[in-house]
XYZ file of C-alpha atoms in Angstrom:
732
model
C 75.957 112.391 61.505
C 77.862 111.115 58.501
C 79.024 107.567 58.382
C 81.617 108.146 55.664
C 84.950 107.327 57.235
C 87.613 110.330 56.903
C 90.816 110.755 58.217
C 91.476 113.944 60.355
C 94.492 115.114 61.658
C 94.131 117.102 65.232
C 96.781 118.833 67.031
C 95.976 118.440 70.987
C 97.297 121.103 73.011
C 99.455 120.619 76.330
C 100.654 123.911 77.822
C 103.741 123.266 79.887
C 105.482 126.136 81.780
C 109.343 125.673 82.188
C 111.671 128.077 84.422
C 115.134 127.649 84.045
C 117.115 126.114 86.731
C 121.111 127.041 86.854
C 123.174 124.285 85.011
C 125.216 124.040 87.930
C 122.314 122.939 90.079
C 122.265 125.949 92.115
C 118.726 127.279 91.702
C 118.440 130.910 90.635
C 115.219 132.916 89.982
C 114.471 135.367 87.303
C 112.620 138.372 88.571
C 110.820 138.602 85.384
C 107.934 135.726 84.853
C 107.524 134.667 81.466
C 104.402 132.835 80.112
C 103.602 131.328 77.050
C 99.654 130.831 76.629
C 97.073 130.296 74.216
C 93.333 130.077 74.190
C 93.228 127.367 71.373
C 92.234 123.873 72.763
C 92.726 121.634 69.593
C 93.499 122.731 66.239
C 93.374 121.526 62.346
C 96.338 121.929 60.038
C 96.532 125.353 58.509
C 94.007 126.694 61.316
C 95.473 130.128 62.456
C 95.644 130.725 66.277
C 97.478 133.074 68.597
C 100.061 132.648 71.166
C 100.516 135.245 73.913
C 104.028 136.003 75.431
C 103.505 137.618 78.948
C 106.427 139.146 80.815
C 105.667 140.217 84.529
C 108.086 141.858 87.045
C 107.998 140.360 90.355
C 108.878 141.885 93.644
C 111.541 139.530 94.755
C 113.935 139.863 97.880
C 117.355 141.353 96.956
C 119.061 138.238 98.768
C 117.808 135.907 95.787
C 120.212 135.134 93.297
C 119.398 136.360 89.896
C 120.354 134.577 86.476
C 120.895 137.582 84.571
C 123.086 140.641 84.288
C 120.650 143.485 84.632
C 117.893 141.118 85.561
C 115.080 143.589 85.191
C 115.931 143.889 81.419
C 115.696 141.284 78.794
C 116.107 140.296 75.059
C 113.916 137.336 73.698
C 114.104 134.657 71.053
C 111.247 132.095 70.303
C 112.399 128.726 69.094
C 109.388 127.513 66.882
C 108.822 123.849 66.093
C 109.181 122.492 62.446
C 105.867 122.585 60.716
C 104.796 126.187 62.251
C 104.444 129.141 60.275
C 104.349 132.836 61.898
C 101.708 134.895 60.027
C 101.329 137.887 62.133
C 101.306 139.346 65.518
C 103.534 141.943 67.368
C 106.522 139.621 68.390
C 109.819 139.203 66.429
C 112.956 137.626 67.662
C 115.514 139.792 69.675
C 112.869 141.953 71.040
C 114.206 144.168 73.999
C 112.613 145.377 77.039
C 113.159 146.769 80.414
C 110.636 146.251 83.509
C 110.296 147.757 86.918
C 107.842 148.637 89.526
C 106.563 151.603 87.402
C 106.372 149.346 84.022
C 105.559 146.029 85.708
C 104.533 144.080 82.395
C 104.570 143.796 78.633
C 102.613 141.647 76.368
C 103.677 140.167 72.763
C 101.561 138.166 70.336
C 102.587 135.472 67.742
C 99.872 134.601 65.227
C 100.429 131.592 62.932
C 99.360 128.090 62.136
C 100.812 124.492 61.554
C 101.212 123.384 57.961
C 102.181 119.954 58.717
C 102.745 117.463 61.541
C 106.332 116.595 61.186
C 107.633 118.650 64.014
C 107.622 118.042 67.720
C 105.047 120.793 68.353
C 107.180 122.479 71.210
C 107.616 126.373 71.378
C 110.645 127.470 73.597
C 110.896 130.949 74.837
C 114.603 131.827 75.712
C 115.807 135.015 77.321
C 119.064 136.947 78.076
C 120.033 140.345 79.419
C 119.194 143.177 76.796
C 122.920 143.843 75.648
C 123.608 140.175 74.799
C 124.299 139.208 71.206
C 123.192 136.009 68.905
C 126.651 134.398 70.202
C 125.642 134.553 73.924
C 123.963 131.536 75.552
C 120.214 132.074 76.387
C 118.104 130.651 79.022
C 114.853 128.723 78.427
C 112.121 130.429 80.648
C 108.675 129.071 79.109
C 107.419 126.402 76.950
C 104.293 125.534 75.087
C 104.098 122.134 73.748
C 101.505 120.481 71.153
C 101.054 116.949 70.612
C 100.478 115.574 67.081
C 97.513 112.902 67.192
C 96.276 111.755 64.113
C 92.786 110.424 64.669
C 90.811 108.181 62.237
C 87.291 107.624 62.245
C 83.849 108.811 60.783
C 82.597 112.114 61.567
C 80.167 110.443 64.268
C 83.228 109.207 66.110
C 85.548 112.016 65.668
C 84.258 113.941 68.492
C 84.598 110.929 71.030
C 88.163 109.949 70.125
C 89.615 113.528 70.239
C 91.864 114.265 73.238
C 94.628 116.405 74.535
C 97.519 114.219 74.947
C 99.983 114.896 77.967
C 103.591 114.583 77.483
C 106.324 114.171 79.914
C 106.596 117.085 82.059
C 110.190 118.684 82.663
C 111.387 119.776 85.882
C 109.685 123.320 85.905
C 109.542 125.854 89.103
C 105.878 126.592 89.578
C 104.878 129.899 91.555
C 102.689 129.105 94.441
C 101.839 130.666 97.676
C 102.377 129.003 101.116
C 98.765 128.178 101.251
C 98.919 126.709 97.844
C 102.011 124.413 98.878
C 100.340 123.120 101.962
C 97.331 122.252 99.894
C 99.478 120.164 97.491
C 99.287 122.276 94.544
C 102.980 121.363 94.104
C 102.021 117.886 93.127
C 105.274 116.126 92.539
C 107.330 119.223 91.697
C 110.791 118.977 93.394
C 111.154 122.870 93.393
C 108.654 125.724 93.749
C 108.889 129.286 94.311
C 106.783 130.967 97.039
C 105.236 134.187 96.015
C 104.113 135.398 99.613
C 104.895 139.009 100.596
C 107.914 139.103 102.566
C 108.554 135.177 102.595
C 109.220 134.685 98.619
C 111.823 132.444 97.377
C 112.670 128.973 96.355
C 112.064 125.620 98.186
C 113.111 122.277 97.348
C 111.569 118.988 98.148
C 113.709 117.113 100.900
C 112.892 113.686 101.274
C 114.892 113.327 104.477
C 113.761 116.527 106.172
C 112.099 116.037 109.716
C 111.803 119.970 110.194
C 108.604 121.368 111.640
C 106.522 123.557 109.254
C 107.605 126.972 110.385
C 106.161 128.771 107.080
C 109.681 130.343 106.882
C 112.299 127.749 106.268
C 110.251 124.638 106.087
C 106.812 124.108 104.423
C 104.882 120.808 104.581
C 102.282 119.031 102.650
C 101.424 115.720 104.121
C 104.615 113.841 104.082
C 106.239 116.113 101.672
C 108.617 118.782 103.156
C 110.080 121.766 101.123
C 113.194 123.192 102.620
C 114.118 126.988 101.611
C 117.048 127.168 99.189
C 119.308 129.776 100.273
C 123.148 130.526 100.371
C 123.196 130.555 104.080
C 121.643 134.130 104.377
C 118.450 134.383 105.634
C 116.228 137.466 105.265
C 114.849 138.777 108.551
C 111.570 139.823 106.884
C 110.899 135.824 106.569
C 110.724 135.657 110.295
C 108.521 138.711 110.764
C 111.033 141.321 111.520
C 110.058 144.373 109.451
C 111.222 148.095 109.638
C 107.851 149.806 110.488
C 109.341 152.457 112.940
C 107.314 151.182 115.838
C 107.394 147.447 116.679
C 110.042 146.426 119.131
C 111.979 143.741 117.026
C 114.411 142.782 119.863
C 113.180 139.493 121.022
C 112.485 138.264 117.568
C 115.863 139.115 116.207
C 117.507 137.760 119.554
C 116.077 134.506 118.763
C 117.673 134.442 115.342
C 121.016 135.279 116.700
C 120.716 132.397 119.261
C 119.997 129.906 116.641
C 123.112 128.441 115.245
C 121.162 127.411 112.139
C 121.314 130.962 110.803
C 124.643 132.157 110.680
C 124.030 135.029 108.175
C 121.039 137.586 108.703
C 120.087 140.057 105.810
C 118.121 143.090 106.735
C 116.310 144.585 103.712
C 115.692 148.346 103.609
C 112.609 149.521 104.897
C 110.452 152.727 104.278
C 111.149 153.580 108.061
C 113.355 152.230 110.798
C 113.773 148.859 112.475
C 113.433 149.102 116.376
C 115.817 147.528 118.476
C 116.771 147.806 122.180
C 119.623 145.280 123.235
C 120.822 142.303 121.360
C 123.719 139.940 121.881
C 125.618 138.800 118.677
C 127.340 135.599 119.263
C 130.370 133.957 117.431
C 130.179 133.001 113.719
C 127.434 135.618 112.914
C 127.035 137.917 109.728
C 124.741 140.725 109.721
C 124.345 141.998 106.483
C 122.089 145.265 105.629
C 120.750 146.501 102.287
C 122.292 150.120 101.443
C 120.348 152.687 103.337
C 118.926 150.698 106.248
C 117.810 152.633 109.061
C 117.704 150.784 112.719
C 116.606 152.764 115.627
C 116.804 152.320 119.312
C 113.666 152.191 121.443
C 114.727 155.586 123.132
C 114.308 154.271 126.543
C 117.582 152.790 127.563
C 120.213 154.908 129.129
C 122.752 152.173 129.736
C 123.699 149.055 128.369
C 124.610 147.989 124.543
C 122.416 148.066 121.461
C 124.631 145.499 119.499
C 126.651 143.542 122.184
C 129.662 141.250 121.232
C 131.399 139.699 124.270
C 133.803 136.953 124.084
C 132.713 136.264 120.765
C 134.788 135.395 117.305
C 134.119 135.846 113.602
C 131.524 138.331 113.391
C 130.872 140.358 110.335
C 128.406 143.429 110.204
C 128.467 145.179 106.752
C 126.302 147.516 104.719
C 126.378 150.886 102.992
C 125.103 153.925 104.208
C 123.579 151.962 107.221
C 122.397 154.127 109.972
C 121.975 152.771 113.552
C 120.789 155.571 115.477
C 119.604 155.668 119.615
C 118.506 159.046 120.600
C 117.014 159.592 124.143
C 115.920 162.632 125.688
C 116.882 161.076 129.217
C 120.604 160.980 128.543
C 122.061 163.457 131.227
C 125.042 162.292 133.000
C 125.071 158.772 131.478
C 127.833 157.316 129.164
C 127.533 153.723 128.810
C 124.857 153.302 126.437
C 126.930 151.978 123.505
C 125.709 151.294 120.132
C 128.427 148.779 118.984
C 130.148 147.036 121.924
C 133.135 144.856 121.374
C 134.397 143.007 124.538
C 137.211 140.651 124.192
C 136.390 139.624 120.580
C 138.209 138.257 117.780
C 138.041 138.699 114.380
C 135.439 141.198 113.783
C 134.592 143.384 110.769
C 132.233 146.362 110.797
C 131.884 148.063 107.651
C 129.750 150.974 106.262
C 127.779 151.475 109.505
C 126.962 154.770 111.048
C 126.508 154.541 114.980
C 124.724 157.932 115.948
C 123.106 159.660 118.890
C 124.412 157.276 121.393
C 124.468 157.999 125.211
C 128.018 156.838 125.305
C 130.198 155.465 122.573
C 129.408 154.816 118.839
C 131.768 152.119 118.878
C 133.592 150.329 121.836
C 136.390 148.051 121.565
C 137.715 146.615 124.786
C 138.156 143.851 127.427
C 135.975 140.509 127.627
C 135.684 138.276 130.742
C 138.881 136.170 130.173
C 140.871 138.028 127.488
C 141.366 141.700 128.361
C 141.526 143.000 124.993
C 140.011 142.571 121.615
C 142.009 141.261 118.613
C 141.692 141.576 114.849
C 139.026 144.122 114.799
C 138.434 146.257 111.408
C 136.110 149.099 111.281
C 135.855 150.200 107.595
C 133.968 153.207 106.296
C 132.130 153.727 109.746
C 130.918 157.073 110.986
C 129.782 158.160 114.376
C 127.800 161.419 115.001
C 126.377 163.105 118.044
C 127.532 160.496 120.531
C 127.840 161.697 124.140
C 131.258 160.422 125.008
C 133.190 159.102 122.075
C 132.717 158.155 118.471
C 135.063 155.338 118.973
C 136.869 153.910 122.228
C 139.640 151.704 122.038
C 140.280 150.411 125.785
C 142.109 147.341 125.036
C 143.017 146.224 121.488
C 145.578 144.264 119.398
C 145.794 144.187 115.811
C 143.031 147.002 115.446
C 142.493 148.640 112.102
C 140.170 151.621 111.631
C 139.850 152.660 108.112
C 138.080 155.716 106.547
C 136.301 156.473 109.664
C 134.250 159.713 109.955
C 133.747 160.730 113.688
C 131.539 164.092 114.119
C 129.897 165.975 116.745
C 130.737 164.071 120.047
C 129.074 166.165 122.879
C 127.784 165.587 126.323
C 130.438 164.111 128.507
C 134.177 164.113 128.843
C 136.282 163.353 127.100
C 133.999 163.958 124.091
C 136.421 162.805 121.351
C 136.278 161.579 117.783
C 138.353 158.805 118.595
C 140.114 157.816 122.119
C 142.790 155.081 122.515
C 142.849 154.958 126.464
C 143.374 151.643 128.198
C 141.294 151.141 131.412
C 143.643 148.889 133.435
C 147.224 147.349 133.100
C 145.436 144.143 132.103
C 144.492 145.746 128.831
C 146.805 146.231 126.056
C 147.342 148.632 122.868
C 149.139 146.850 120.061
C 149.293 147.283 116.486
C 146.424 149.830 116.456
C 146.138 151.577 112.956
C 143.985 154.694 112.200
C 143.888 155.326 108.418
C 142.455 158.225 107.037
C 140.264 159.073 109.749
C 138.099 162.332 109.616
C 137.146 163.830 112.880
C 134.941 167.264 112.902
C 133.403 169.451 115.628
C 133.861 167.201 118.402
C 133.863 168.844 121.995
C 137.036 167.216 123.076
C 140.047 166.186 120.700
C 139.531 164.703 117.226
C 141.749 161.893 118.452
C 142.887 161.010 121.898
C 145.861 158.713 122.921
C 145.956 158.162 126.772
C 147.940 155.101 128.011
C 148.512 156.051 131.347
C 147.044 152.835 132.946
C 150.440 151.318 131.393
C 152.671 153.215 133.704
C 155.166 150.893 135.210
C 154.425 147.766 133.171
C 155.893 146.114 130.267
C 153.269 146.921 127.886
C 154.372 148.353 124.612
C 152.099 150.929 123.050
C 152.105 151.052 119.223
C 149.767 153.413 117.731
C 150.049 154.570 114.254
C 147.541 157.407 112.745
C 147.681 158.099 109.166
C 146.133 161.013 106.980
C 144.163 162.449 110.125
C 141.987 165.225 108.978
C 140.106 167.416 111.894
C 138.161 170.315 111.625
C 136.611 172.355 114.247
C 137.231 169.827 117.334
C 138.543 171.658 120.541
C 142.100 170.149 119.699
C 142.915 168.145 116.478
C 145.144 165.677 118.526
C 145.734 164.876 122.209
C 148.035 162.796 123.989
C 147.563 162.949 127.594
C 147.869 161.239 131.138
C 150.991 159.369 131.303
C 152.713 160.051 134.495
C 155.466 157.527 134.492
C 157.434 155.163 132.256
C 155.773 153.428 129.326
C 157.291 151.848 126.571
C 156.283 152.300 122.751
C 155.597 154.834 120.301
C 152.579 156.996 119.017
C 153.018 158.335 115.611
C 150.845 160.601 113.406
C 151.684 160.871 109.758
C 150.339 163.623 107.486
C 147.667 164.930 109.705
C 145.744 168.224 108.569
C 144.223 170.146 111.704
C 141.729 172.810 110.742
C 139.991 175.405 112.808
C 140.517 174.059 116.129
C 138.932 175.993 119.024
C 142.117 175.798 121.034
C 145.533 174.322 119.826
C 145.756 172.156 116.853
C 148.096 169.585 118.808
C 148.428 169.065 122.464
C 150.563 167.050 124.830
C 149.165 167.406 128.404
C 150.997 165.892 131.496
C 153.164 163.443 129.184
C 156.095 162.068 131.132
C 159.414 162.242 129.276
C 159.728 158.587 129.793
C 156.290 158.093 128.182
C 155.792 156.653 124.668
C 157.792 158.606 121.959
C 155.326 160.863 120.232
C 156.132 161.360 116.476
C 154.375 164.185 114.600
C 155.239 163.613 111.199
C 154.538 166.417 108.387
C 151.438 167.949 110.265
C 149.426 170.909 108.804
C 147.787 173.343 111.022
C 145.352 175.878 109.542
C 143.652 178.677 111.514
C 143.722 176.960 115.045
C 142.530 179.036 118.142
C 139.288 179.941 116.788
C 138.423 180.700 120.411
C 140.729 183.609 120.087
C 142.415 183.321 123.360
C 145.550 185.704 123.691
C 147.477 183.313 125.844
C 150.858 182.477 124.184
C 150.431 178.809 125.407
C 146.755 178.208 125.006
C 146.585 180.005 121.570
C 149.629 178.068 120.256
C 149.526 175.667 117.122
C 151.380 173.167 119.322
C 151.190 172.968 123.116
C 153.394 170.769 125.398
C 152.325 171.272 128.841
C 151.015 170.368 132.180
C 147.983 172.201 133.730
C 148.164 173.708 137.320
C 146.189 170.933 138.994
C 148.028 167.958 137.218
C 150.065 165.717 139.190
C 152.623 163.475 137.545
C 156.157 162.738 136.621
C 158.841 165.376 137.553
C 159.440 166.111 133.852
C 157.450 166.178 130.868
C 158.529 165.650 127.438
C 159.370 163.166 124.600
C 157.539 164.891 121.905
C 158.913 165.104 118.584
C 157.690 167.395 115.562
C 158.816 166.940 112.074
C 158.408 169.519 109.263
C 155.295 171.155 110.503
C 153.174 173.693 108.454
C 151.421 176.166 110.227
C 149.055 178.742 108.447
C 146.760 181.451 109.574
C 144.790 182.854 106.801
C 142.661 185.161 109.179
C 143.109 188.775 109.495
C 144.063 189.386 112.105
C 145.719 186.344 112.736
C 144.693 184.230 115.857
C 147.321 181.745 116.467
C 149.588 183.230 119.297
C 152.746 181.332 118.797
C 153.793 178.443 116.858
C 155.064 176.144 119.636
C 154.659 176.526 123.218
C 156.380 174.451 126.017
C 155.297 174.934 129.692
C 154.851 173.067 132.962
C 152.309 175.150 134.880
C 151.835 172.671 137.826
C 155.671 172.165 138.858
C 157.548 174.474 136.829
C 160.256 171.590 136.045
C 162.143 171.033 133.056
C 160.644 169.510 129.845
C 163.034 166.970 128.350
C 163.588 165.236 125.135
C 161.730 167.217 122.699
C 162.575 168.468 119.167
C 161.200 170.360 116.430
C 162.628 169.350 112.907
C 162.632 171.686 109.946
C 159.412 173.536 109.913
C 158.149 174.558 106.411
C 157.122 178.111 105.389
C 153.791 177.827 103.699
C 151.120 180.472 102.185
C 149.698 182.772 104.927
C 152.484 182.070 107.506
C 152.491 183.153 110.823
C 153.378 186.612 112.127
C 154.226 184.917 115.394
C 156.616 182.501 114.062
C 158.310 182.017 117.455
C 158.323 179.484 120.210
C 157.281 179.862 124.162
C 159.931 177.602 125.911
C 159.540 177.421 129.420
C 162.468 175.431 131.138
C 162.472 173.262 128.044
C 165.552 171.239 126.774
C 164.474 171.417 123.224
C 166.388 170.640 120.128
C 165.405 172.789 117.125
C 166.587 172.183 113.315
C 165.378 175.090 111.260
C 166.817 174.939 107.620
C 163.697 176.627 106.074
C 164.320 179.669 108.712
C 160.751 179.364 109.713
C 161.423 180.445 113.303
C 163.065 183.866 112.287
C 162.808 187.143 113.901
C 163.624 190.284 111.958
C 164.729 193.142 114.326
C 163.391 195.773 112.051
C 163.306 198.835 114.278
C 162.777 197.012 117.509
C 164.979 195.517 120.343
C 164.311 191.936 120.381
C 164.396 189.186 123.151
C 165.418 185.666 123.884
C 163.362 184.446 126.867
C 160.710 182.112 127.979
C 157.837 183.697 126.150
C 159.777 184.266 122.771
C 162.300 182.228 121.186
C 163.258 182.217 117.525
C 166.001 179.988 116.166
C 167.488 183.038 113.805
C 167.573 186.795 114.589
C 168.722 189.119 111.826
C 168.902 192.896 111.215
C 168.038 193.017 107.516
C 165.303 195.568 107.834
C 166.944 197.662 110.550
C 168.144 201.293 109.970
C 170.014 201.570 113.255
C 171.841 199.214 115.551
C 169.565 197.014 117.565
C 169.679 195.346 120.854
C 169.085 191.440 121.550
C 168.436 190.893 125.285
C 169.198 187.383 126.549
C 167.250 186.552 129.495
C 168.733 184.253 132.271
C 166.951 181.054 130.810
C 167.445 177.417 131.883
C 170.561 175.275 130.875
C 169.973 173.558 127.444
C 167.516 176.136 126.254
C 167.146 175.862 122.745
C 170.283 177.245 121.058
C 169.869 180.672 118.865
C 171.807 182.090 115.811
C 172.430 185.624 115.248
C 173.207 187.103 111.751
C 174.470 190.510 110.512
C 172.601 191.337 107.486
C 172.576 195.169 107.513
C 175.706 197.231 108.396
C 174.082 199.156 111.476
C 174.991 196.506 113.483
C 173.614 194.114 116.436
C 174.646 194.206 120.130
C 174.002 191.033 122.233
C 173.261 191.911 125.935
C 173.346 189.052 128.347
C 171.783 189.540 131.950
C 173.857 190.798 134.659
C 174.511 187.338 135.947
C 175.310 185.640 132.625
C 178.395 185.794 130.409
C 179.096 184.767 127.006
C 181.962 181.987 126.884
C 184.701 182.066 125.527
C 184.548 185.411 124.039
C 183.191 187.437 127.059
C 183.960 185.561 130.371
C 182.769 188.515 132.495
C 179.071 188.407 133.563
C 177.003 191.244 131.928
C 179.277 192.194 129.209
C 177.947 192.729 125.702
C 179.302 191.493 122.247
C 178.694 193.291 118.946
C 179.324 193.294 115.422
C 178.353 195.389 112.379
C 180.100 193.215 109.795
C 177.836 192.067 107.196
C 177.924 188.140 106.942
C 179.021 187.717 110.633
C 177.047 185.208 112.729
C 177.110 183.654 115.943
C 175.137 180.521 117.480
C 174.729 180.623 121.073
C 173.856 177.694 123.532
C 172.693 178.078 127.289
C 174.779 175.510 129.028
C 175.076 176.167 132.631
C 173.007 178.377 134.926
C 175.256 181.649 134.010
C 176.863 180.956 131.032
C 175.998 181.398 127.179
C 178.392 179.010 125.095
C 179.384 180.160 121.632
C 179.114 177.176 119.349
C 180.020 178.745 116.079
C 181.405 182.315 115.365
C 181.870 183.806 111.846
C 183.060 187.258 110.971
C 183.967 189.954 113.653
C 182.467 189.894 116.979
C 184.087 192.185 119.951
C 183.462 192.721 123.479
C 182.259 196.014 124.375
C 183.535 197.942 127.307
């Protein structure tokens, strides 16, 4: 060994890994793990060495807060210390890459040397998203540090005096397993990232924690406890709840729902379904589902509820394209297996959830133990398919909003509707119910039913508004039914489109004239009566009636139809009449009904008439929709056939209009002479036409083009002339 003293400069290496912590002290994790490494142990000046830059894609829960926009892509910069010169390698600043499960890693190299020892020896790797510019802020994601130690001595002592000097370690976040953390591998780190499958996430040292080590929210090494860092949302996978398509997760999920510590539960999407039987959701809970999550029942229960909310408040259930399905081959006569049951709840939001294949209703909104209605409930972008009783039932509700719901294929047990608004008892209420943009399709009953008969004789005020309803293929598009006495309020449907209904598009059945006013505003009916009945009542576009076995109020009515469009594009057309009014049970008068200005559309009906049995009906027809041309036939005004306007524009000879002995206040008619062949109006032998022809059975006639007459049946045996233009004479 040489005894000559020499001065050597050595560079001792200390590799330090630094992962950025959000400057606002809210920890966020980068789904790409970056490492700066080198195999060099000690270096002399001007000695070349290699630094490796590794980027690895991590499988991290979607509930983790990511630091970067487009977090799986990046742009890199490497801040090099003074005195280092890059001489080669594959890395250059502003390199851009994108990682994914199919491309999980990438590596770059930096080759260079230290030419002097004046710098601090620290390499800093910075990253941002791939679309960033040089003006954007970058975050440090890894660090490699060298200490500069000048060692003086002989060649013999040089080796003994050489050391790797440690420098203060910044607060980095090590990646550890739960086993590593329990064994003390975190040392004094205050924040660690746990990498275990399904339990990954950030944990922070808590000196004050006394929680037991559950391997989920708290992990312990000696007296050091690390608490999971989260924003209040807990991932159900952490607790062993997985969607494997087999395991019953009911009890584990219920224990989470029972724990007030966990207010927000997140369900990651699984390859197959979560399996759940019956769980109760208490107040102040939020359930969040990853897009496309599938939850399935156990296929054993025929009654009860799958998700049960009762006397609870402040609940959110939210996702996108989430399916909850509960098929069971044992559903036969059952109707109480509800998927989402809300009883006496307040402030509930369900969004983006499908409730399918239930033995009863997809969604049920009704009474609790004390409060006999639910309040402030909003269903947004929900759907229900192939449930046995209803897509949605509202039996008691105040301030209910249903927005963009799709309710399809309800079948199995009556009523079989897409939506049914039907209080059970007089204790319920139906106030401020708003149904916006609903789509109903192919339901065995009606697309939507409103049936507040339980309120007869009470002071409850029904307030239901339905906007932009579209139904296709249900038995009826819209049904109001079962009010047999006085009830206050209104039921309004605005701009509905009812297509291809098996029966009538709109039906009012056994609806008292003292029931809530039904306002049907600007409806469109397309190709109703696909069942092809030839009945002028049951094949009508609009039917107001009482069935033969219905018991109820003496008089039906209070139905008002505004600006309807009725189309039948088929050949032959199947709609048998435009409007039908009939009390088949009691044959009493139908009161307080109106039709306002039907609109002619493409493919209008040939049968543009009304069937009006004993109805006091007010008709305005400024578009001349309810018009009948005599052509070459005798025409009739009777219970089966009523038009607002009769004319002879296409007649080639005088034609007869036979006036039947209809009820007083039968809808008025207008007769116009449009061709010179003339029209003869013939009352029955027990009727007269006042004041022109006071003698019963006397006919009146006109052949003067432009002449017209408006007639109204005012008493049992008299038609009254409301207006007469031109020349009309009494025939002998």
